[in-house]
CSV table of N, CA and C and ligand atoms in Angstrom, one decimal:
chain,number,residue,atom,x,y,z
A,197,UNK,N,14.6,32.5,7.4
A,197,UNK,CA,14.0,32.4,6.1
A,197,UNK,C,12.9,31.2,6.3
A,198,UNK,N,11.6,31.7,6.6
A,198,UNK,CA,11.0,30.5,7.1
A,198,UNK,C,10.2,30.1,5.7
A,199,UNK,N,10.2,28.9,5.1
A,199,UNK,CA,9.9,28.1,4.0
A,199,UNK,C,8.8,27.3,4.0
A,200,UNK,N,8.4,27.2,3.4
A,200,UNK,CA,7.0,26.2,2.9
A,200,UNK,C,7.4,25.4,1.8
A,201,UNK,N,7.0,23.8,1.5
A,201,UNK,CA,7.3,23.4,0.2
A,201,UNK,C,6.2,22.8,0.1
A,202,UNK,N,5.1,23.0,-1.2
A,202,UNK,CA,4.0,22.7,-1.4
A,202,UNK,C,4.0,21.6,-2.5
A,203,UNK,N,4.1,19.8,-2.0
A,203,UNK,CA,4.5,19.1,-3.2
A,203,UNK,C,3.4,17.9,-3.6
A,204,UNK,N,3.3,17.2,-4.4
A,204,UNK,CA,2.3,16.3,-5.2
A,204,UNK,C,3.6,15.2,-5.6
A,205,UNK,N,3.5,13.9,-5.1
A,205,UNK,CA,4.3,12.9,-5.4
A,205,UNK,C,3.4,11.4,-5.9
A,206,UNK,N,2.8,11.3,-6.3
A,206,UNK,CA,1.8,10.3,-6.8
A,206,UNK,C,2.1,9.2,-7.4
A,207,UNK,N,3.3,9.4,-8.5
A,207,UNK,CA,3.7,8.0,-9.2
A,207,UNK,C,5.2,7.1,-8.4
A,208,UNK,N,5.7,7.1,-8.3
A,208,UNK,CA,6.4,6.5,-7.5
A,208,UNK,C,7.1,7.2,-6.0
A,209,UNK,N,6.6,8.3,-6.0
A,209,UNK,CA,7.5,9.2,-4.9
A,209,UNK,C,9.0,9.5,-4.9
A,210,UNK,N,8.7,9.9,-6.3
A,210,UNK,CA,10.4,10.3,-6.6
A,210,UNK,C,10.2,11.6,-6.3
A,211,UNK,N,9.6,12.7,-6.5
A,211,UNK,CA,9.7,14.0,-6.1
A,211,UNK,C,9.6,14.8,-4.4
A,212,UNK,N,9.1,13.4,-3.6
A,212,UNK,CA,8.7,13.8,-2.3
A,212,UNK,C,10.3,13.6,-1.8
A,213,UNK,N,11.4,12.5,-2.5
A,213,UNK,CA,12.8,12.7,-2.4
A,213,UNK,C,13.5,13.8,-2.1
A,214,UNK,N,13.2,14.3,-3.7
A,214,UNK,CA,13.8,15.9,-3.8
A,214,UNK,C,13.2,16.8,-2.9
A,215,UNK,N,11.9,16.3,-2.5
A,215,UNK,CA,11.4,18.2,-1.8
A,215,UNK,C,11.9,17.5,-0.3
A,216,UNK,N,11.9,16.3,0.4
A,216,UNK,CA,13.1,15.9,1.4
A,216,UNK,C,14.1,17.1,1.3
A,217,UNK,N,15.4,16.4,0.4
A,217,UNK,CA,16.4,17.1,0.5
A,217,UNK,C,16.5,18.0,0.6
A,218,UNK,N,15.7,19.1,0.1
A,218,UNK,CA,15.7,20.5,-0.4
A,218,UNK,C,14.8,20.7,1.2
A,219,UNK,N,14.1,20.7,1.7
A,219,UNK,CA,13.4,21.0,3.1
A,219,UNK,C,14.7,20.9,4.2
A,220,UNK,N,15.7,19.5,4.2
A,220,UNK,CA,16.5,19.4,5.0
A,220,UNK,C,17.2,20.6,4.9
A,221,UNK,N,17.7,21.2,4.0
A,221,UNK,CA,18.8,22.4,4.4
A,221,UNK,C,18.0,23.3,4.1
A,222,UNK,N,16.8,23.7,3.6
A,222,UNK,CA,16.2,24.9,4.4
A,222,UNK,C,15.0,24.9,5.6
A,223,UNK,N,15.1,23.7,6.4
A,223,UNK,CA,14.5,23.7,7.0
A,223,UNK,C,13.1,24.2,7.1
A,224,UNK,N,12.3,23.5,5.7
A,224,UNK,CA,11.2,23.8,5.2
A,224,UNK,C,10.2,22.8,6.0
A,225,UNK,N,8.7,23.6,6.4
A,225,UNK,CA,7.5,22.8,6.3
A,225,UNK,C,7.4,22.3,4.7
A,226,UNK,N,6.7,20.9,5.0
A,226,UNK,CA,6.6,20.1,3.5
A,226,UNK,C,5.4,20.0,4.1
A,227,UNK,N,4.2,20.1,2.5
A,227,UNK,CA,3.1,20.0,2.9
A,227,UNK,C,2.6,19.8,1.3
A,228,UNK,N,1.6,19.0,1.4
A,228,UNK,CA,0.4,18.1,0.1
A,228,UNK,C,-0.4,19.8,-0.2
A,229,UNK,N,-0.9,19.8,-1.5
A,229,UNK,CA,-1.3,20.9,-1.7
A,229,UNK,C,-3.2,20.8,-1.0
A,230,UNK,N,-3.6,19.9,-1.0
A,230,UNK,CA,-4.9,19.7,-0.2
A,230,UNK,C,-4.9,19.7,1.6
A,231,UNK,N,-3.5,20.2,2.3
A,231,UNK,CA,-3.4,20.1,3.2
A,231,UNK,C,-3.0,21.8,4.3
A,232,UNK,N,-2.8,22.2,2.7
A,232,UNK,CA,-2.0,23.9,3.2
A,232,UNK,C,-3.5,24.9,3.7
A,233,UNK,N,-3.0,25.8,4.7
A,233,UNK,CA,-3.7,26.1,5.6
A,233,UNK,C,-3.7,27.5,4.4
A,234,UNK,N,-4.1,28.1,3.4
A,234,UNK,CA,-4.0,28.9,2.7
A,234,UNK,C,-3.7,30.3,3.7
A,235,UNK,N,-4.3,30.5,4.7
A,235,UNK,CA,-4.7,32.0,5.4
A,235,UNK,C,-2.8,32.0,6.0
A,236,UNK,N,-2.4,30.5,6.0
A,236,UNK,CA,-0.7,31.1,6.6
A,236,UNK,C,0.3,31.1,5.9
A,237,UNK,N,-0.1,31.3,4.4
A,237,UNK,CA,1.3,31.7,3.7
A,237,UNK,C,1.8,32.6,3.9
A,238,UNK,N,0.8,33.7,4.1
A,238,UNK,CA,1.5,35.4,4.1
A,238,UNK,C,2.5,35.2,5.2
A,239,UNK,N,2.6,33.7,6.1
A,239,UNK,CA,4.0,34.0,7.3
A,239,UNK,C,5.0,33.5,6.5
A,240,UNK,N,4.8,32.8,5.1
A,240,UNK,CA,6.2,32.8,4.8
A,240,UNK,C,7.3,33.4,3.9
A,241,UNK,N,8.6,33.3,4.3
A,241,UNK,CA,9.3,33.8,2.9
A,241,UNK,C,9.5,33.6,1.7
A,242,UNK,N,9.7,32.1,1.7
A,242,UNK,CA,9.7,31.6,0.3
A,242,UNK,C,8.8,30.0,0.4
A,243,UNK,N,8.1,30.1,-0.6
A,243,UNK,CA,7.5,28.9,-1.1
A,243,UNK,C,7.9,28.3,-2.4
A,244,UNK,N,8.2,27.0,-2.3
A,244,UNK,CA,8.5,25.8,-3.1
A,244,UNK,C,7.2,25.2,-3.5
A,245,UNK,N,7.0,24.9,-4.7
A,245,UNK,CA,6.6,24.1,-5.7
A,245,UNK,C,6.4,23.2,-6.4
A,246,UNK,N,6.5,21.5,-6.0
A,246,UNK,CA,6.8,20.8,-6.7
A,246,UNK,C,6.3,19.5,-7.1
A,247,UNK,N,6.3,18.8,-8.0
A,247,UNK,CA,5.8,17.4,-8.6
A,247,UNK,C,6.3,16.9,-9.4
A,248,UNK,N,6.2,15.3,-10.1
A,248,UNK,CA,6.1,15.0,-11.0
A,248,UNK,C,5.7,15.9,-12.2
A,249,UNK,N,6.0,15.5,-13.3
A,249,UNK,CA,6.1,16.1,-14.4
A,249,UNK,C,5.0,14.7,-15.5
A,250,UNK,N,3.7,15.2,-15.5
A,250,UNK,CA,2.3,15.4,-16.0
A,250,UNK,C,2.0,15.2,-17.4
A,251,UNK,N,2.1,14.4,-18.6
A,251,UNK,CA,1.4,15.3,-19.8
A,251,UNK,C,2.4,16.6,-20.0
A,252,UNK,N,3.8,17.0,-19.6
A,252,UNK,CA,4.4,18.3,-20.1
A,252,UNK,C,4.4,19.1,-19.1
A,253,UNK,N,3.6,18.6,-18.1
A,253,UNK,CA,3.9,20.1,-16.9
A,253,UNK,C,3.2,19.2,-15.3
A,254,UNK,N,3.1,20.0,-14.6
A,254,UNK,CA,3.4,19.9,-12.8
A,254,UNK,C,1.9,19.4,-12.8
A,255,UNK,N,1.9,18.3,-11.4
A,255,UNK,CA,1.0,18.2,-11.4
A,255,UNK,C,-0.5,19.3,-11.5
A,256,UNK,N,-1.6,18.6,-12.0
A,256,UNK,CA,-2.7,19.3,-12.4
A,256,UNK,C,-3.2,20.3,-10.5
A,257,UNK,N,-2.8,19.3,-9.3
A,257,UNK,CA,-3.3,19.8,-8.0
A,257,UNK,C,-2.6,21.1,-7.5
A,258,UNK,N,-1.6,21.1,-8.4
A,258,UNK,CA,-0.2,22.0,-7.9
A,258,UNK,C,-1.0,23.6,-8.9
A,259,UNK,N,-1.6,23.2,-9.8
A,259,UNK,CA,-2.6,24.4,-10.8
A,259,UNK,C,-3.7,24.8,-10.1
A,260,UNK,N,-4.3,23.9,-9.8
A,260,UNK,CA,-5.6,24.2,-9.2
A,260,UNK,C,-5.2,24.9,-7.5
A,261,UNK,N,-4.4,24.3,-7.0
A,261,UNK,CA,-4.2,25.3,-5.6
A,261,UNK,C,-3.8,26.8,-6.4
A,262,UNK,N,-2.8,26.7,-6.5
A,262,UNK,CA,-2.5,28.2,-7.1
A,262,UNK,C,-3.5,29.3,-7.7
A,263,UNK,N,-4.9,28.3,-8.4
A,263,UNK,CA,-5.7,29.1,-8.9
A,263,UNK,C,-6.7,29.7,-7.4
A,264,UNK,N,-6.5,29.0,-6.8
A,264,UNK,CA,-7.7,29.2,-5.3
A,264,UNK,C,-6.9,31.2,-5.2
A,265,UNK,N,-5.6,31.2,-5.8
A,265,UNK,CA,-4.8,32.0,-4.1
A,265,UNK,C,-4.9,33.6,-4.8
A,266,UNK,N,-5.1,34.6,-4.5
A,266,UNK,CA,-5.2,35.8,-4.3
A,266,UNK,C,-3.7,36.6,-5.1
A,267,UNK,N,-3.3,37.8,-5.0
A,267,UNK,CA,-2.6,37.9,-5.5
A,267,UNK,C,-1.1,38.2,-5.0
A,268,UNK,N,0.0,37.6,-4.6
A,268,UNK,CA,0.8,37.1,-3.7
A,268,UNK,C,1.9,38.2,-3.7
A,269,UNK,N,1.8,39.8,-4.5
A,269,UNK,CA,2.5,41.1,-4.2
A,269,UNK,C,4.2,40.6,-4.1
A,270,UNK,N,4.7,39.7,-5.1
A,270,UNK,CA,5.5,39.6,-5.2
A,270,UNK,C,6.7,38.6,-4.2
A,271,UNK,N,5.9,37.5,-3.3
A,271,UNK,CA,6.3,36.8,-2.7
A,271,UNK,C,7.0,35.9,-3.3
A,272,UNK,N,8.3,35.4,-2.6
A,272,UNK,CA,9.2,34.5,-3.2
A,272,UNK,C,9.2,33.1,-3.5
A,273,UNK,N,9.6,32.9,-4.5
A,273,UNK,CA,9.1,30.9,-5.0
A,273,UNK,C,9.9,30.6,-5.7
A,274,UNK,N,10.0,29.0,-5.8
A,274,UNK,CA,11.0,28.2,-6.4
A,274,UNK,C,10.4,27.2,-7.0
A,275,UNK,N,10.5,26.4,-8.0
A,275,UNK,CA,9.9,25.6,-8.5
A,275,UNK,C,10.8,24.7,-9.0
A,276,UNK,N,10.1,22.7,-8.5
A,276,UNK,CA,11.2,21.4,-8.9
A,276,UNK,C,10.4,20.6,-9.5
A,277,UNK,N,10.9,19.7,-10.0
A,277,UNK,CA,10.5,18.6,-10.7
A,277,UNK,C,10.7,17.7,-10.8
A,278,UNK,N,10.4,15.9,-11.2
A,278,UNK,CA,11.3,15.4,-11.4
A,278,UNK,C,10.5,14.6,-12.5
A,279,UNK,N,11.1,14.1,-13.4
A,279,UNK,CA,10.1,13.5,-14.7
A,279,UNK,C,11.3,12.6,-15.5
A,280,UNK,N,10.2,11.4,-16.2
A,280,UNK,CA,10.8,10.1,-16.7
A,280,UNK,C,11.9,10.8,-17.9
A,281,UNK,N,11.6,11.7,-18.3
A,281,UNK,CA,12.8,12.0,-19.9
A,281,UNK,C,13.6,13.2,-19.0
A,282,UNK,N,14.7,13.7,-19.6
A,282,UNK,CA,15.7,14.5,-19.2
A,282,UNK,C,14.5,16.1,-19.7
A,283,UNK,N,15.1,17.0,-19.0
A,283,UNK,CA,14.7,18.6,-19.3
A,283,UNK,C,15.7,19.3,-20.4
A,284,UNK,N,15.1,19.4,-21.5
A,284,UNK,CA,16.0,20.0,-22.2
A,284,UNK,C,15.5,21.5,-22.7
A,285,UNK,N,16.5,22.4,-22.6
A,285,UNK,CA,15.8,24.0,-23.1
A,285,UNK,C,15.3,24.0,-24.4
A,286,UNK,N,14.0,24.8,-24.5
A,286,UNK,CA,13.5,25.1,-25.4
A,286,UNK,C,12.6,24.1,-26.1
A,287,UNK,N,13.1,22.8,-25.8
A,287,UNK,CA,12.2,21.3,-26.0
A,287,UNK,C,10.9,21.0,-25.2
A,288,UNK,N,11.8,20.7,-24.3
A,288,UNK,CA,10.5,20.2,-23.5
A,288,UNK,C,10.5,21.0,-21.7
A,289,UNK,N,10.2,22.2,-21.7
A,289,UNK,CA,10.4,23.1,-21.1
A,289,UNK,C,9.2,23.4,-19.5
A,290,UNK,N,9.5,21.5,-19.0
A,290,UNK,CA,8.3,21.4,-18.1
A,290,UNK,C,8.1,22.5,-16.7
A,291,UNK,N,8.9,23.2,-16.4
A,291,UNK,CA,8.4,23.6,-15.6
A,291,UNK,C,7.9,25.6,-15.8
A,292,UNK,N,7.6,25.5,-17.3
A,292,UNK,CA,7.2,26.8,-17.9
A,292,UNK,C,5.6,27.0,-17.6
A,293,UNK,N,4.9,26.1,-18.1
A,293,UNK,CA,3.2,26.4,-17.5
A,293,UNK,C,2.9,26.8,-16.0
A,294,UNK,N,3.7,26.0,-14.6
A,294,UNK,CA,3.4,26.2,-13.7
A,294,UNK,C,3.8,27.5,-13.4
A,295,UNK,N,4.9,27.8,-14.0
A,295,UNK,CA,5.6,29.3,-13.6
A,295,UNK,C,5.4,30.8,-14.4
A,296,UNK,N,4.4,30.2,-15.4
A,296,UNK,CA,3.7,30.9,-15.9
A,296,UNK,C,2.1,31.4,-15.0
A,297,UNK,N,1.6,30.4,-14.7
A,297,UNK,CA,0.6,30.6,-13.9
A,297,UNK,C,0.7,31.3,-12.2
A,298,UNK,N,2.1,31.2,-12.0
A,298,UNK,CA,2.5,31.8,-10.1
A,298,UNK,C,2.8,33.1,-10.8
A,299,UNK,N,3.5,33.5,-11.7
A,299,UNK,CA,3.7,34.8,-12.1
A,299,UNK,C,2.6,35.8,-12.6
A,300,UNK,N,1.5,35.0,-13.0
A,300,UNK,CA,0.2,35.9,-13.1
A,300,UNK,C,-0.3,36.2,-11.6
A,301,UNK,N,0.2,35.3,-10.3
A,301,UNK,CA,-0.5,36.0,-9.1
A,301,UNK,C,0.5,36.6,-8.7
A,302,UNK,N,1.1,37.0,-9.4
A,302,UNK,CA,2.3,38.1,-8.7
A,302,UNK,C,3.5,37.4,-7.8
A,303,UNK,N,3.4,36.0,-8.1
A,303,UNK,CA,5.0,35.6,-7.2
A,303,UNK,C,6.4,35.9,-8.3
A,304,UNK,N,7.2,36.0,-7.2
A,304,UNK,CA,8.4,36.2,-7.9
A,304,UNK,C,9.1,34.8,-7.6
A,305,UNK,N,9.5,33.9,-9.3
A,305,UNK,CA,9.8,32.7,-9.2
A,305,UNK,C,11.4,33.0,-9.4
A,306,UNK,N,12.2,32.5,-8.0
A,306,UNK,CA,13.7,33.0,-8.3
A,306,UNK,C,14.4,32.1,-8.6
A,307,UNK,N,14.3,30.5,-8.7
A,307,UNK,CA,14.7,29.2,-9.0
A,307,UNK,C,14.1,28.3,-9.5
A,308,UNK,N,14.6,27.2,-10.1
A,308,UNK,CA,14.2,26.1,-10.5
A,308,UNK,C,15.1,24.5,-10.9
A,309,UNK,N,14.4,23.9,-10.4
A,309,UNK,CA,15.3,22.7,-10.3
A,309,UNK,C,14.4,21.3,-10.8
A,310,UNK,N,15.3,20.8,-11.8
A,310,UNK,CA,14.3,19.3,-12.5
A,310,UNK,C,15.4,18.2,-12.4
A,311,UNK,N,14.7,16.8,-12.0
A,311,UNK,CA,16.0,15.7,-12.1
A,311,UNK,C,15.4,14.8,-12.6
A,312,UNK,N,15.8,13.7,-13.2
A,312,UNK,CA,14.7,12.4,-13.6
A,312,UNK,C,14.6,12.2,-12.6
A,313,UNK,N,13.3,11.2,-12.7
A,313,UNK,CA,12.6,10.4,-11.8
A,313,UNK,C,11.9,9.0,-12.6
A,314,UNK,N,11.8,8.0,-11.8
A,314,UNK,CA,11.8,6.8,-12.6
A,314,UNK,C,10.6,7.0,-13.0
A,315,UNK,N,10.1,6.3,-14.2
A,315,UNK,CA,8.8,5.9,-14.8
A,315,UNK,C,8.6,5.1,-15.2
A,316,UNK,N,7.6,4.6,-15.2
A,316,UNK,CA,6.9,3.6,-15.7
A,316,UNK,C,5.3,3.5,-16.3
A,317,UNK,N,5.1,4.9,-16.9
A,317,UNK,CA,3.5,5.1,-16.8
A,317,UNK,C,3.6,4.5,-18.8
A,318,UNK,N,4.4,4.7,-19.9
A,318,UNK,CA,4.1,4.2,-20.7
A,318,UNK,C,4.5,2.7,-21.4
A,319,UNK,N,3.3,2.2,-21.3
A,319,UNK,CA,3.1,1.0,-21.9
A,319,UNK,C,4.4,0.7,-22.6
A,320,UNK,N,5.5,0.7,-23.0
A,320,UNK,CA,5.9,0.6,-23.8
A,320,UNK,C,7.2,0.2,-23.2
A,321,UNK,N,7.4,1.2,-21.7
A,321,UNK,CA,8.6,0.7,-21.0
A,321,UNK,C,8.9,-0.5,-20.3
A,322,UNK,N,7.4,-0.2,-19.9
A,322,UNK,CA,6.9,-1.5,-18.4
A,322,UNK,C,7.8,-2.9,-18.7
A,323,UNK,N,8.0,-3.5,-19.8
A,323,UNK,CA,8.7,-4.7,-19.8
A,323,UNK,C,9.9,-4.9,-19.6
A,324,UNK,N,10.7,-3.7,-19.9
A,324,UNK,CA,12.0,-3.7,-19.1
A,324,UNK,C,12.3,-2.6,-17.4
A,325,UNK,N,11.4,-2.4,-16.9
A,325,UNK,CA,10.9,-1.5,-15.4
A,325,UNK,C,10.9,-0.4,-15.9
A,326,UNK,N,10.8,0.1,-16.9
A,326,UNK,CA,10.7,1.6,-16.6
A,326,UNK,C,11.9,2.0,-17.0
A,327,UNK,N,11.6,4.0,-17.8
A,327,UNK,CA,13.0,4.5,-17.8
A,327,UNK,C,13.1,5.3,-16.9
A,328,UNK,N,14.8,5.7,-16.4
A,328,UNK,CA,14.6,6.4,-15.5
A,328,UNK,C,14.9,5.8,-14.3
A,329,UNK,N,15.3,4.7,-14.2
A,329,UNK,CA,15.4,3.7,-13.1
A,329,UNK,C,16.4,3.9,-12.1
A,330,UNK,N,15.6,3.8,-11.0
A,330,UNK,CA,17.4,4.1,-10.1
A,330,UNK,C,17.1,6.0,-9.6
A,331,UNK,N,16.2,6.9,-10.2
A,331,UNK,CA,16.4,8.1,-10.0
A,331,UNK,C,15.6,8.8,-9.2
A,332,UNK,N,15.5,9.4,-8.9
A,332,UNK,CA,16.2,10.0,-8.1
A,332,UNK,C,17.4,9.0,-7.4
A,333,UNK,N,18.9,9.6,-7.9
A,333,UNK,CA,19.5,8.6,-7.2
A,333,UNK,C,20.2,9.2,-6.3
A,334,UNK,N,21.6,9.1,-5.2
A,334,UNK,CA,22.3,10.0,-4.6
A,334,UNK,C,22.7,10.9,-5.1
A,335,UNK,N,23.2,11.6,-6.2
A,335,UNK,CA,23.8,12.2,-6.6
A,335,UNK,C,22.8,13.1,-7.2
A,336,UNK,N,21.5,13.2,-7.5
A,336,UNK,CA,20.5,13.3,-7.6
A,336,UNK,C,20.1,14.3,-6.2
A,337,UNK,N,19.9,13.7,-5.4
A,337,UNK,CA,19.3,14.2,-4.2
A,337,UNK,C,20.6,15.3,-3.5
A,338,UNK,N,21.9,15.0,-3.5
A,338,UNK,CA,22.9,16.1,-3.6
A,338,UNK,C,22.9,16.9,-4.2
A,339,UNK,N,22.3,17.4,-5.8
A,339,UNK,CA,22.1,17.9,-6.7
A,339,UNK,C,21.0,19.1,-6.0
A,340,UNK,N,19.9,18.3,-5.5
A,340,UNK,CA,18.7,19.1,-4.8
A,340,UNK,C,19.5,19.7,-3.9
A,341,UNK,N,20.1,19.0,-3.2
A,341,UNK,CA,20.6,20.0,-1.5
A,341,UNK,C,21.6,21.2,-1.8
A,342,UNK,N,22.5,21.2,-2.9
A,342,UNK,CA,22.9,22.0,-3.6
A,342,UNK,C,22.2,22.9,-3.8
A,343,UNK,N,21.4,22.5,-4.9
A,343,UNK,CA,20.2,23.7,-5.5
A,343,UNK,C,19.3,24.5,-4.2
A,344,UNK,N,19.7,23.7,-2.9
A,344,UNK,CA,18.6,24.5,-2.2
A,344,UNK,C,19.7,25.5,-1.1
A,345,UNK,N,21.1,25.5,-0.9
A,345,UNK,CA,22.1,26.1,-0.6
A,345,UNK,C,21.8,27.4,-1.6
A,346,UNK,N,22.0,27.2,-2.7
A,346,UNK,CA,21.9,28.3,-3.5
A,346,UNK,C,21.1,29.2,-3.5
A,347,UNK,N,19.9,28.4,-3.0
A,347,UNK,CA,18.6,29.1,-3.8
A,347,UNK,C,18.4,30.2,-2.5
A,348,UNK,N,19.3,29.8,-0.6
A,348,UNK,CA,19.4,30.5,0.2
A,348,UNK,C,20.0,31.8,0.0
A,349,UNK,N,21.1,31.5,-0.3
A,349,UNK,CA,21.9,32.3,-1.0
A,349,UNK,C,21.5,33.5,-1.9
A,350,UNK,N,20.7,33.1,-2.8
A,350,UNK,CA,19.8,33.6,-3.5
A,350,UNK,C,19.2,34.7,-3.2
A,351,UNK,N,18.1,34.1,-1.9
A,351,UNK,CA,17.3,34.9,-1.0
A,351,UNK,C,17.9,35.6,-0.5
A,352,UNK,N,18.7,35.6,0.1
A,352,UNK,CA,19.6,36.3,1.1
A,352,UNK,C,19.9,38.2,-0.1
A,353,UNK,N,20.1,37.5,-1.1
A,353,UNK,CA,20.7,38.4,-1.9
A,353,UNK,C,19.3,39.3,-2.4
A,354,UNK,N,18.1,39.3,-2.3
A,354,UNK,CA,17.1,39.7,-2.4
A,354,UNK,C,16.6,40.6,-1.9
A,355,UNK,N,16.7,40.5,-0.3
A,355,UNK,CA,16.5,40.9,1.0
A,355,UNK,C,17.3,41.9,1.7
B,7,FMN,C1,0.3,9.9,-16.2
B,7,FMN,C2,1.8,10.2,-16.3
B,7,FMN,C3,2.3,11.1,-17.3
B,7,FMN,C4,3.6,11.4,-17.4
B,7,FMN,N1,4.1,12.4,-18.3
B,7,FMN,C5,5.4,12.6,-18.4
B,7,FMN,C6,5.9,13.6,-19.3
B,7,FMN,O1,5.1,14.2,-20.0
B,7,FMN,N2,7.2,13.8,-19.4
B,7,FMN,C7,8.1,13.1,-18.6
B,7,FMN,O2,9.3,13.4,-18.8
B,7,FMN,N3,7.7,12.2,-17.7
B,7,FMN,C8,6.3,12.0,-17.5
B,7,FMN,N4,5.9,11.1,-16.6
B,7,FMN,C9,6.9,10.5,-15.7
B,7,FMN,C10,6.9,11.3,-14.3
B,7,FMN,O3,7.1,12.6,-14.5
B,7,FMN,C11,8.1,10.8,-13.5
B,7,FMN,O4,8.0,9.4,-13.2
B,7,FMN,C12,8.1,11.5,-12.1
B,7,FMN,O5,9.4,11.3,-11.5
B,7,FMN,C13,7.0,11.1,-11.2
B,7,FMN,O6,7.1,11.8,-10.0
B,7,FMN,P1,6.4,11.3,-8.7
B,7,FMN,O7,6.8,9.9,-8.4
B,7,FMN,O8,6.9,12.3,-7.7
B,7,FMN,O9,4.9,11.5,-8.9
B,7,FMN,C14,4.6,10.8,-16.5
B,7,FMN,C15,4.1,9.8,-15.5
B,7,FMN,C16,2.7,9.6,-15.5
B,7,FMN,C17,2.2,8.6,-14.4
């Protein structure tokens, strides 16, 4: 199952954690979205997705690649996150825009995984460090290696 994980880690590098862990057990290429050789996706099986959590959704770089890409006939993807407030259904449902936007190029998104990650972007926290502190923490990053067992699993059951 050869893997690609296509990620954007900007504010503290809490999500380059998670796409770590999750590349370790599927022995994924990790790659910056300004870095991907576009013409060699078609070698892989499944591609990963992931960033910080934006204004409500994935990084803006993680959109704009996706918009470059052709129509991907149903290729497999997963999509992570990690962001300062918890992910709650139907609230704040961050990783719905980006997986809205891979599904119009025809990927098939078969997972998804969100964990906090520390922040510190609003004014408001900064005097006590930030919420979210400490996160990605171990249990956290087991959480990802988990989710990425599964998500093999998953595939396997696809194929
Ligand atoms: C400009 C900016 C906007 C953010 N917007 C949100 C948001 O809408 N919701 C949220 O839960 N976290 C938000 N965060 C927090 C980040 O999602 C969180 O810190 C994330 O773990 C950053 O990941 P990174 O270090 O991999 O970039 C924002 C952070 C920044 C810098």
């Amino acid at each position: 199952m050869k893997t690609l994980i296509i990620y954007n880690s900007k504010h503290h590098g809490n999500t380059k954690k998670i796409a770590r862990a999750i590349s370790m057990v599927l022995e994924a290429d990790l790659v910056k979205p300004d870095e991907v050789d576009i013409t060699s996706l078609s070698t892989y099986d499944l591609i990963g997705f992931g960033s910080g959590i934006y204004y409500g959704k994935h990084h803006k770089s993680l959109f704009d690649f996706v918009a470059k890409l052709t129509n991907q006939k149903g290729r497999k993807t997963f999509i992570f996150s990690t962001s300062g407030i918890k992910k709650i259904s139907f609230f704040n449902e961050f990783d719905k825009p980006l997986k809205k936007k891979l599904l119009k190029k025809d990927f098939s998104v078969i997972e998804e995984f969100n964990c906090r990650g520390w922040d510190t972007y609003p004014f408001w926290v900064k005097p006590f460090g930030g919420i979210s502190k400490g996160r990605p923490n171990e249990k956290d990053l087991e959480n990802a290696g988990s989710f990425a067992r599964e998500l093999k699993k998953e595939y396997l059951k696809t194929i």
